[in-house]
Short mmCIF file of C-alpha atoms in Angstrom, two decimals:
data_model
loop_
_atom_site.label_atom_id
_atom_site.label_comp_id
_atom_site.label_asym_id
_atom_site.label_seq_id
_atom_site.Cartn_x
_atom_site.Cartn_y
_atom_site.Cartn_z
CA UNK M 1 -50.33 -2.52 52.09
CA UNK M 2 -47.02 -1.41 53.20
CA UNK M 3 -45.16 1.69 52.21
CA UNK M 4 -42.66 0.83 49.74
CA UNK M 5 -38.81 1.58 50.84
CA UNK M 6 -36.88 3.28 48.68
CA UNK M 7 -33.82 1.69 46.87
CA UNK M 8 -30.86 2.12 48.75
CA UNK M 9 -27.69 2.88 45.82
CA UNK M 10 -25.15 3.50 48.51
CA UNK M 11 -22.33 1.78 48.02
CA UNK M 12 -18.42 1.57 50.03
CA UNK M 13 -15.36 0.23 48.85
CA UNK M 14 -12.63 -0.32 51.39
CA UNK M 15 -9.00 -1.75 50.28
CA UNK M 16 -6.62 -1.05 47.41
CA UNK M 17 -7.50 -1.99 43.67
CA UNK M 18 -5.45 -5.29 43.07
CA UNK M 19 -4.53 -6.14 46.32
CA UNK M 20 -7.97 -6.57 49.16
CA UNK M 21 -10.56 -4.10 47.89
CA UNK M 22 -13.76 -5.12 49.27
CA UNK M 23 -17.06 -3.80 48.58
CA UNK M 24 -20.62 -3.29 50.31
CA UNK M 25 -23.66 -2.38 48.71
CA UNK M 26 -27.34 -2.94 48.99
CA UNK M 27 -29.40 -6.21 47.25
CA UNK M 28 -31.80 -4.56 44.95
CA UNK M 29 -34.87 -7.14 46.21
CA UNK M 30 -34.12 -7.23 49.36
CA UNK M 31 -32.58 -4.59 50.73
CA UNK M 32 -30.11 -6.46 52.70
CA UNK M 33 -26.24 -5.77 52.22
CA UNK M 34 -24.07 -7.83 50.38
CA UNK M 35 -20.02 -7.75 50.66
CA UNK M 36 -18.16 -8.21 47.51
CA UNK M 37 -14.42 -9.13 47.18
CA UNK M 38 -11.98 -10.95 44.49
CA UNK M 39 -10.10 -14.37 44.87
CA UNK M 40 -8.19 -15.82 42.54
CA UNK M 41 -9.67 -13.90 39.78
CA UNK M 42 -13.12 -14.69 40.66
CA UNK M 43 -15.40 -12.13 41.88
CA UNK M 44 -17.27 -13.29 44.91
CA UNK M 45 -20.68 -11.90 46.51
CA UNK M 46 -22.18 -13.31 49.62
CA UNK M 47 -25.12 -11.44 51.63
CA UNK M 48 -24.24 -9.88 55.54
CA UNK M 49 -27.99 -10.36 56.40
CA UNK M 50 -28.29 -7.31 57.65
CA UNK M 51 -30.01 -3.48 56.53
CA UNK M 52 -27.23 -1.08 59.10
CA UNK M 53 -25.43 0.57 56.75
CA UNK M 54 -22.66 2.00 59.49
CA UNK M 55 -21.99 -1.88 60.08
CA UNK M 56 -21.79 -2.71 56.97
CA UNK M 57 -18.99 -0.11 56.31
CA UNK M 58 -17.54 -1.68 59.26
CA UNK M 59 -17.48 -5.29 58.53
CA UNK M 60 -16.08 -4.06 54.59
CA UNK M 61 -12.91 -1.91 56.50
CA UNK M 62 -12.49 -5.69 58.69
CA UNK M 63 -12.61 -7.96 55.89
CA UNK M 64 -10.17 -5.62 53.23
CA UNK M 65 -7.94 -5.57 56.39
CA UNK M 66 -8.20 -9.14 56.66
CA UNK M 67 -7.49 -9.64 52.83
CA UNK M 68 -4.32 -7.60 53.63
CA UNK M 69 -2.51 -9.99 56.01
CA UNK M 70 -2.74 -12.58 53.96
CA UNK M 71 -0.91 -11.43 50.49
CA UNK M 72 1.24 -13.52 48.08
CA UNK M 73 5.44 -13.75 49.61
CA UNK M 74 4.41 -11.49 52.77
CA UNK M 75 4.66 -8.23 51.13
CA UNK M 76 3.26 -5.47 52.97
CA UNK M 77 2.53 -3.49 50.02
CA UNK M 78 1.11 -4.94 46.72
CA UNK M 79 2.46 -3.09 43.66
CA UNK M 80 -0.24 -1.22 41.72
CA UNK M 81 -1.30 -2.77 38.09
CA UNK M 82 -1.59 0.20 35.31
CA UNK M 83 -4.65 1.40 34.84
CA UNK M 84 -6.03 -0.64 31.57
CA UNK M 85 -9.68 0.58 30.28
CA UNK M 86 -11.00 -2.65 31.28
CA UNK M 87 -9.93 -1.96 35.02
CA UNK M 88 -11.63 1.92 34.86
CA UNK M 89 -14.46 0.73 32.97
CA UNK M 90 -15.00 -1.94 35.63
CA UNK M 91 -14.75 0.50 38.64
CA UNK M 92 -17.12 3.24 37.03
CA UNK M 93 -18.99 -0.26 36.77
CA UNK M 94 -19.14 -1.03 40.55
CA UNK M 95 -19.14 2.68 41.90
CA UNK M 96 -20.89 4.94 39.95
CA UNK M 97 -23.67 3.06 36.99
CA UNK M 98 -25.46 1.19 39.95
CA UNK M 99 -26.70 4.53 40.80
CA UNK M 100 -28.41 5.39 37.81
CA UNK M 101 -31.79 4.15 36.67
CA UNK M 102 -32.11 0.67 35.47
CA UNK M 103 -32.79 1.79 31.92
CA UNK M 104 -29.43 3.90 31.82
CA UNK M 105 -27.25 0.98 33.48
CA UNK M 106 -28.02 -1.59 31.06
CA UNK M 107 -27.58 1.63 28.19
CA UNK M 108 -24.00 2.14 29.86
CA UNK M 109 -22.97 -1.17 30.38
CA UNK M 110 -23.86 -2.08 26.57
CA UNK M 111 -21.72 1.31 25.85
CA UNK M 112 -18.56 0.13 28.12
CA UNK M 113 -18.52 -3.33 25.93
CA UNK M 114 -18.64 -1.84 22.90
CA UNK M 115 -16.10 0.54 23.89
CA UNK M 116 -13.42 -2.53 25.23
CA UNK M 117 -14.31 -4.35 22.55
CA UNK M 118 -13.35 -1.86 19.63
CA UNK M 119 -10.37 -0.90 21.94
CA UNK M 120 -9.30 -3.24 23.93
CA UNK M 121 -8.99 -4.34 27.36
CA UNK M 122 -5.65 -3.51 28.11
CA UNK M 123 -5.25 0.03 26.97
CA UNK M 124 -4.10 2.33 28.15
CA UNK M 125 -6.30 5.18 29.27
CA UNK M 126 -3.74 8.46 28.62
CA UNK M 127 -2.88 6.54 25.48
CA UNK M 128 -6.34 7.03 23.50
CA UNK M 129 -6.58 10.21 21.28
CA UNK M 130 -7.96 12.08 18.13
CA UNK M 131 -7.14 8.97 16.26
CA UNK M 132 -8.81 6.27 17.78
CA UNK M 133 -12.09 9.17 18.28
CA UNK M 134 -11.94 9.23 14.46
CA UNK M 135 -11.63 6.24 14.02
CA UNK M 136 -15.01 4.70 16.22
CA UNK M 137 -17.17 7.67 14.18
CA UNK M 138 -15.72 5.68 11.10
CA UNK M 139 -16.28 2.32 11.57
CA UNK M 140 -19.93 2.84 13.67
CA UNK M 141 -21.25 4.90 10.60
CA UNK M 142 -19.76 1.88 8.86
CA UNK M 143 -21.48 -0.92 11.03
CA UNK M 144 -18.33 -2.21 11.73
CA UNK M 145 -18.47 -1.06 14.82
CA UNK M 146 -21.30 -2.04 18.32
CA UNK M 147 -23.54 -5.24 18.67
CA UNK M 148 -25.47 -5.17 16.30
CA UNK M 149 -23.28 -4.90 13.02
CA UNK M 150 -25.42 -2.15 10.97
CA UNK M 151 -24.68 1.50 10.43
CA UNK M 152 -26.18 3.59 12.93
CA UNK M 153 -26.91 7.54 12.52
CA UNK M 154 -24.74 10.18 13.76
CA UNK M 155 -27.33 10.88 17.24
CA UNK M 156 -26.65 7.06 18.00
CA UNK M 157 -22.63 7.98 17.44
CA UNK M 158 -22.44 11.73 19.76
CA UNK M 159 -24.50 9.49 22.48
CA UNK M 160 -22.03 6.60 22.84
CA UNK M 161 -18.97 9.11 22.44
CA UNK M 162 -20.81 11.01 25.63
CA UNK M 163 -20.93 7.50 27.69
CA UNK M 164 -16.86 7.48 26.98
CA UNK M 165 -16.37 11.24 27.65
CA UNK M 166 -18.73 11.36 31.41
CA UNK M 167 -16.24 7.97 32.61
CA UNK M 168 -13.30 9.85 31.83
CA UNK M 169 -14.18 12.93 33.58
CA UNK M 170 -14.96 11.14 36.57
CA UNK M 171 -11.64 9.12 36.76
CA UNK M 172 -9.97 12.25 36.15
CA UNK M 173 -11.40 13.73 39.26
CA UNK M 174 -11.61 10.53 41.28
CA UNK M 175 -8.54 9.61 43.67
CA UNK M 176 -7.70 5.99 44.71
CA UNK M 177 -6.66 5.12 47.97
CA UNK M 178 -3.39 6.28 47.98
CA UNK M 179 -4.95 9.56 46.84
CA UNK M 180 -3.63 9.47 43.18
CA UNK M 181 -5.97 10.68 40.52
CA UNK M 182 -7.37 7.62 38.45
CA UNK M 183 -6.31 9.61 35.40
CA UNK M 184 -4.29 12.62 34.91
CA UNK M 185 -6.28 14.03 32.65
CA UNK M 186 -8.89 13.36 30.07
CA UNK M 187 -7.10 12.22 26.81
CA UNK M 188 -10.36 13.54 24.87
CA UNK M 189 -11.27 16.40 26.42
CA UNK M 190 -12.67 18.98 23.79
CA UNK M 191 -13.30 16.43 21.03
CA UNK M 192 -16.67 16.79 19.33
CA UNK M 193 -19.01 14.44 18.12
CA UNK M 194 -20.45 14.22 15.16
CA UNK M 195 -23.10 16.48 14.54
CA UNK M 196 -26.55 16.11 13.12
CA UNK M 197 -27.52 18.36 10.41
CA UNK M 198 -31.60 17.93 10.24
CA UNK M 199 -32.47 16.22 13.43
CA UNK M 200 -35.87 14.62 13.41
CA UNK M 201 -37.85 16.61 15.67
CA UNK M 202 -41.78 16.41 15.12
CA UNK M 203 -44.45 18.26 16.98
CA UNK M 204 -47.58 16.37 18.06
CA UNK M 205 -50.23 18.84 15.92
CA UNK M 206 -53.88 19.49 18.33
CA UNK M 207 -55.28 17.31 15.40
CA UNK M 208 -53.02 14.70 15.95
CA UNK M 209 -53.59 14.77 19.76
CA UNK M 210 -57.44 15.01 20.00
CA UNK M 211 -57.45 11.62 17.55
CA UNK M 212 -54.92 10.04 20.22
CA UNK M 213 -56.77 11.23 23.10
CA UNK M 214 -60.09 9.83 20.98
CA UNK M 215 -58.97 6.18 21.46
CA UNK M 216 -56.90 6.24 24.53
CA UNK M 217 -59.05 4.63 26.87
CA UNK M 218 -59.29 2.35 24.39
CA UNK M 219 -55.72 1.57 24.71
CA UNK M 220 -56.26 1.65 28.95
CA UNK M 221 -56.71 3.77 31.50
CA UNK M 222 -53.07 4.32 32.24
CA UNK M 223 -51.97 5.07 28.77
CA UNK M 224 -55.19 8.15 28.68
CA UNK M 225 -53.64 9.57 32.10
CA UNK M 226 -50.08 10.10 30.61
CA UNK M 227 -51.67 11.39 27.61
CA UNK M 228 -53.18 13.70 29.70
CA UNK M 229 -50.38 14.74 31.85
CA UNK M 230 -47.43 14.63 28.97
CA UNK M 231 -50.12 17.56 26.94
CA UNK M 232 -50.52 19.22 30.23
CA UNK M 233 -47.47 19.61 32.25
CA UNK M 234 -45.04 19.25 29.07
CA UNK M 235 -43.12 16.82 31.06
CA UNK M 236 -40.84 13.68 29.89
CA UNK M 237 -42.60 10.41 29.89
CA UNK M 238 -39.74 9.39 31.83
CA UNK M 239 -40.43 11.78 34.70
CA UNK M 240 -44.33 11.11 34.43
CA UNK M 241 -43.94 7.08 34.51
CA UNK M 242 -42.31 7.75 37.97
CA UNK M 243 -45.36 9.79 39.87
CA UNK M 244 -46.17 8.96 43.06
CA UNK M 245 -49.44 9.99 44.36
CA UNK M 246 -47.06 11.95 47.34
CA UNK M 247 -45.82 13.88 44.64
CA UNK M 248 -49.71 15.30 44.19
CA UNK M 249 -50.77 17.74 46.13
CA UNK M 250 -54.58 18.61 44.88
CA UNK M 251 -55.78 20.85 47.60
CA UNK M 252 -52.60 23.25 45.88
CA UNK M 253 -53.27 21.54 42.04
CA UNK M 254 -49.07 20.88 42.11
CA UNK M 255 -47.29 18.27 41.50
CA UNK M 256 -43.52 17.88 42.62
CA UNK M 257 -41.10 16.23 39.95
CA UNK M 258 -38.26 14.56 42.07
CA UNK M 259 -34.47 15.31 40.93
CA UNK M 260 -33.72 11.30 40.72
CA UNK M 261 -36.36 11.28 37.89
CA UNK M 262 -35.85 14.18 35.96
CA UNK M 263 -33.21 13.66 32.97
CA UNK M 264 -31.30 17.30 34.38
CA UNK M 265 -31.70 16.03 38.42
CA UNK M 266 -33.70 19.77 38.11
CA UNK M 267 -36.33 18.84 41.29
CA UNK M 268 -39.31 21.67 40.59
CA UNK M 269 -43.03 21.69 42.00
CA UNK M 270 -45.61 22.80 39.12
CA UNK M 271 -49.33 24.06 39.16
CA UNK M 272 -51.73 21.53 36.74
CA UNK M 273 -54.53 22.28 34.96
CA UNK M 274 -58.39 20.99 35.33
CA UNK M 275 -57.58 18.64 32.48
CA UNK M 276 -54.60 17.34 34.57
CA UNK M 277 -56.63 17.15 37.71
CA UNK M 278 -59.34 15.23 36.31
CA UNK M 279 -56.80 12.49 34.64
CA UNK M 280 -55.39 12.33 38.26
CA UNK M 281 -58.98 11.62 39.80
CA UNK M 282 -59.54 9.01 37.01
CA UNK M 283 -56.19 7.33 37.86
CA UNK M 284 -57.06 7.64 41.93
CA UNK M 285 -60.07 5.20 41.03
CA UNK M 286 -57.67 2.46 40.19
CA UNK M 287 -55.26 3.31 43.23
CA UNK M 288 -54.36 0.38 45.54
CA UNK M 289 -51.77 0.93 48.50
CA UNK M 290 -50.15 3.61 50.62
CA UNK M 291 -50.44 7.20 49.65
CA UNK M 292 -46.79 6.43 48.43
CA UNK M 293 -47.83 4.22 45.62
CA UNK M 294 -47.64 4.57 41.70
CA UNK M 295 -49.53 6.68 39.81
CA UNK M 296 -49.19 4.46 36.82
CA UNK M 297 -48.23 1.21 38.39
CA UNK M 298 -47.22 -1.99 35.90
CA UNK M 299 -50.37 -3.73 35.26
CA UNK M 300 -48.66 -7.17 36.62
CA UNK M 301 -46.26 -5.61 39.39
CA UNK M 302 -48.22 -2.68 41.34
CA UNK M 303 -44.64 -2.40 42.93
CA UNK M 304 -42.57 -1.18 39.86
CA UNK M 305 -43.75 1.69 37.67
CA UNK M 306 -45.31 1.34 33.99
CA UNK M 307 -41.58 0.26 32.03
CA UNK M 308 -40.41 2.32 28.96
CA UNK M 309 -41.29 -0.58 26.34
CA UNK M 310 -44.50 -0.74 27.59
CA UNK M 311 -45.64 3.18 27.23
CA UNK M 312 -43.79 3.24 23.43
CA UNK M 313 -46.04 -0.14 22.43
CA UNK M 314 -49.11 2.11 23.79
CA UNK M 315 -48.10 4.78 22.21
CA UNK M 316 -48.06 3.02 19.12
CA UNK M 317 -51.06 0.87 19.18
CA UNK M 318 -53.12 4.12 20.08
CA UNK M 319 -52.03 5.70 16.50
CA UNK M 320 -53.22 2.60 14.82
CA UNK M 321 -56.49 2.94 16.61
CA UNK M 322 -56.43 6.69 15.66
CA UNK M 323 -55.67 6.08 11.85
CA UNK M 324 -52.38 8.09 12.11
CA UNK M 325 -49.64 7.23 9.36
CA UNK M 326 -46.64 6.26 11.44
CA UNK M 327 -44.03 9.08 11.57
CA UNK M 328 -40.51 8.78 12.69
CA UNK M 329 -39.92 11.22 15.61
CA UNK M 330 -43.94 11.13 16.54
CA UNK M 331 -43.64 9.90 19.96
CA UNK M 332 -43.75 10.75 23.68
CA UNK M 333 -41.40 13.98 22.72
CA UNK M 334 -43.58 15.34 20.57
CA UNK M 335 -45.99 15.86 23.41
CA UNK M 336 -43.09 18.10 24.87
CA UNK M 337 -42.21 20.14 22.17
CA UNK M 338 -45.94 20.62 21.60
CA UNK M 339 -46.01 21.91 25.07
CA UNK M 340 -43.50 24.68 23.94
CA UNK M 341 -44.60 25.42 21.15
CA UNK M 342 -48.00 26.18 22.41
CA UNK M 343 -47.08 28.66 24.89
CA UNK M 344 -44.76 30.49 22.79
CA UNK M 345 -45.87 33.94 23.85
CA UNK M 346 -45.11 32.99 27.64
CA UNK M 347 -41.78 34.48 28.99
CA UNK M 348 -38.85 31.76 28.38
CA UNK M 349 -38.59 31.97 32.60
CA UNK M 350 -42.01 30.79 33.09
CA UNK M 351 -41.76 28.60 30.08
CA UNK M 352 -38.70 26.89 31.69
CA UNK M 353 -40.06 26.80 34.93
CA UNK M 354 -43.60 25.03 33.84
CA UNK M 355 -42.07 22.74 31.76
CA UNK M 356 -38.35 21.73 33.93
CA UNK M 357 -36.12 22.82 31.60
CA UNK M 358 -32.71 24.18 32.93
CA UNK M 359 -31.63 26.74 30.39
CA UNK M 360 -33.80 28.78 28.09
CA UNK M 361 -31.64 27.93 24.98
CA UNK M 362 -32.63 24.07 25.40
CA UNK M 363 -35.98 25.13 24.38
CA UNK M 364 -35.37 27.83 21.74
CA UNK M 365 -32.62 25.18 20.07
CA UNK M 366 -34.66 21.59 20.26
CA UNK M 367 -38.23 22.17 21.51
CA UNK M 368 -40.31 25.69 20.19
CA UNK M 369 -41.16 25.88 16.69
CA UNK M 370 -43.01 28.73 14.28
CA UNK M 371 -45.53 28.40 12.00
CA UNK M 372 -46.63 30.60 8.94
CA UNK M 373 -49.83 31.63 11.40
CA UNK M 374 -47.62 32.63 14.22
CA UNK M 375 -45.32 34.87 12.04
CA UNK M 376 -47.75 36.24 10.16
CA UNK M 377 -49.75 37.73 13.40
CA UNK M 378 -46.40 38.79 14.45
CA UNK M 379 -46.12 41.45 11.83
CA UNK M 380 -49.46 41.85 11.68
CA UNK M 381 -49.68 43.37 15.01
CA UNK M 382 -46.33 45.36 15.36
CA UNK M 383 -46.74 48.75 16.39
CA UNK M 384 -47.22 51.70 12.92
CA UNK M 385 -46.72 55.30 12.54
CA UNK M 386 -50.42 56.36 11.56
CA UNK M 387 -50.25 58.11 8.17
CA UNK M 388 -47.61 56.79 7.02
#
């Protein structure tokens, strides 16, 4: 079985906005560039047949050129639109979601509808401000607000209002081709979202993990092996769904966690444990393919990686199986914080190094936690004056 490329997210735009702008980009299947362009209205896609990226760049600089020569009355320069929200949304669109993982495209491109929807196509970017910020946290608490018509909690809220906050900080550092900022400035720069006063944040208790780990096989052999490596390396589910067996080394007992995987882009190399090791062996007995292959390939498509959906339903049939009452916030993440809170007494370097975490207060804010035990051998062993 043949190595499996990597997806190619390049993408080049050649032309001006509203006038030829033509773009290239690679087929997600194939491989093969396609050329994109507008006419009449209509966005139009058709393949070049081809994997050279330099040509490709080539043949997009020809045909915006081309587009050029043949505008409306002979003018040599077509006048600019405005910038509307519909017209930055949709370039953020083309340029910079299709680089993100599939999960977080559809997650953005959900956001950017919402977002036209509640304010409109033709808006002006520079005109938005505290109002209109107000405003959305009113009407989503409300359900009056997003897709799906119900109130939603303030966590749902702060992560839709950072969707809108990352696209205008790109446009107001990305130039068009004339090289003119996008935006001048980000009308909403410094707003804050709403906050949430007793986030849900469980951890995964060693009583509450031995019962999982009890009926995991149960559940399949690919659900006990990220079991095993979410307890032992602390990781994100996210990060661990995504192993390659490259990323193993076991004469060293380290595994490499690759930037385009980790939720930070923080690309560290870890040492395992004998528990992780011997999860790893277990999933090598089901290996097919290059050395580049899954760790936890989808059971249908040995190609793709396990999905999200499908690791969350595991999770969740394996605490039935366990006789665990359901808890909100008892989930992959509480395999993490567990991690944390476990090794506690470890200096917050290490900590952060083991577990990929990019700042030390990320993990004394969300992830370790205290318990009565822990504070109690705390005082218990702080140094005393003898006699008095």
């Amino acid at each position: 079985m043949m190595a499996r490329t990597k997806r190619d997210r390049r993408s080049y735009s050649a032309g001006e906005w509203g006038r030829n702008r033509v773009r290239v980009f690679a087929d997600p299947k194939t491989g093969l560039y396609q050329i994109e362009w507008r006419e009449n209205g209509r966005r139009l896609t058709r393949s070049l047949k081809h994997r050279d990226w330099s040509r490709a760049k080539r043949q997009a600089d020809e045909a915006a050129a081309g587009l050029a020569m043949y505008e409306p009355n002979g003018r040599a320069e077509a006048e600019s639109a405005p910038l509307t929200l519909g017209r930055l949304f949709e370039i953020y669109g083309e340029e910079v979601v299709p680089t993100k993982q599939r999960r977080t495209q559809r997650q953005n491109r959900a956001t950017m509808r919402m977002f036209l929807d509640f304010l409109g196509r033709d808006r002006r970017p520079e005109t938005l401000s505290r109002r209109d910020w107000d405003r959305f946290i009113r009407e989503r608490r409300a359900g009056r607000a997003g897709p799906s018509g119900k109130p939603v909690s303030d966590s749902t809220i702060a992560f839709d209002l950072k969707i809108l906050i990352a696209i205008f900080n790109w446009a107001a550092k990305s130039r068009d081709e004339h090289g003119n900022l996008l935006i001048g400035f980000n009308p909403l720069k410094g707003l804050g979202g709403p906050k949430v006063k007793n986030p849900t944040r469980v951890v995964l208790s060693d009583e509450e993990y031995e019962a999982l780990l009890k009926v995991s096989r149960q559940v399949g052999w690919r659900f006990h092996v990220a079991l095993v490596l979410a307890h032992e390396t602390g990781h994100r589910i996210g990060a661990i769904r995504n192993l390659r067996w490259s990323d193993i080394q076991f004469e060293d007992r380290t595994i490499l966690w690759r930037a385009e995987h980790e939720k930070t882009g923080y690309e560290h190399r870890t040492p395992v444990t004998d528990e992780a090791i011997a999860a790893l062996d277990e999933a090598r007995r089901y290996a097919r393919g290059a050395e580049d292959a899954l760790v936890l390939p989808a059971p249908r498509d040995p190609s793709t990686c396990v999905s999200p959906s499908r690791v969350s339903t595991w999770w969740q049939t394996a605490e039935r199986r366990a006789g665990l009452e359901p808890k909100r916030g008892r989930g992959w993440h509480s395999l993490r914080r567990k991690f944390a809170s476990d090794l506690i007494g470890l200096p917050l370097k290490v900590l952060c190094d083991l577990g990929g975490w990019r700042e030390a207060r990320t993990v004394l804010r969300c992830y370790q936690h205290t318990d009565e035990v822990q504070l109690r051998t705390a005082l218990d062993s702080r140094p005393r004056k003898v006699g008095v």
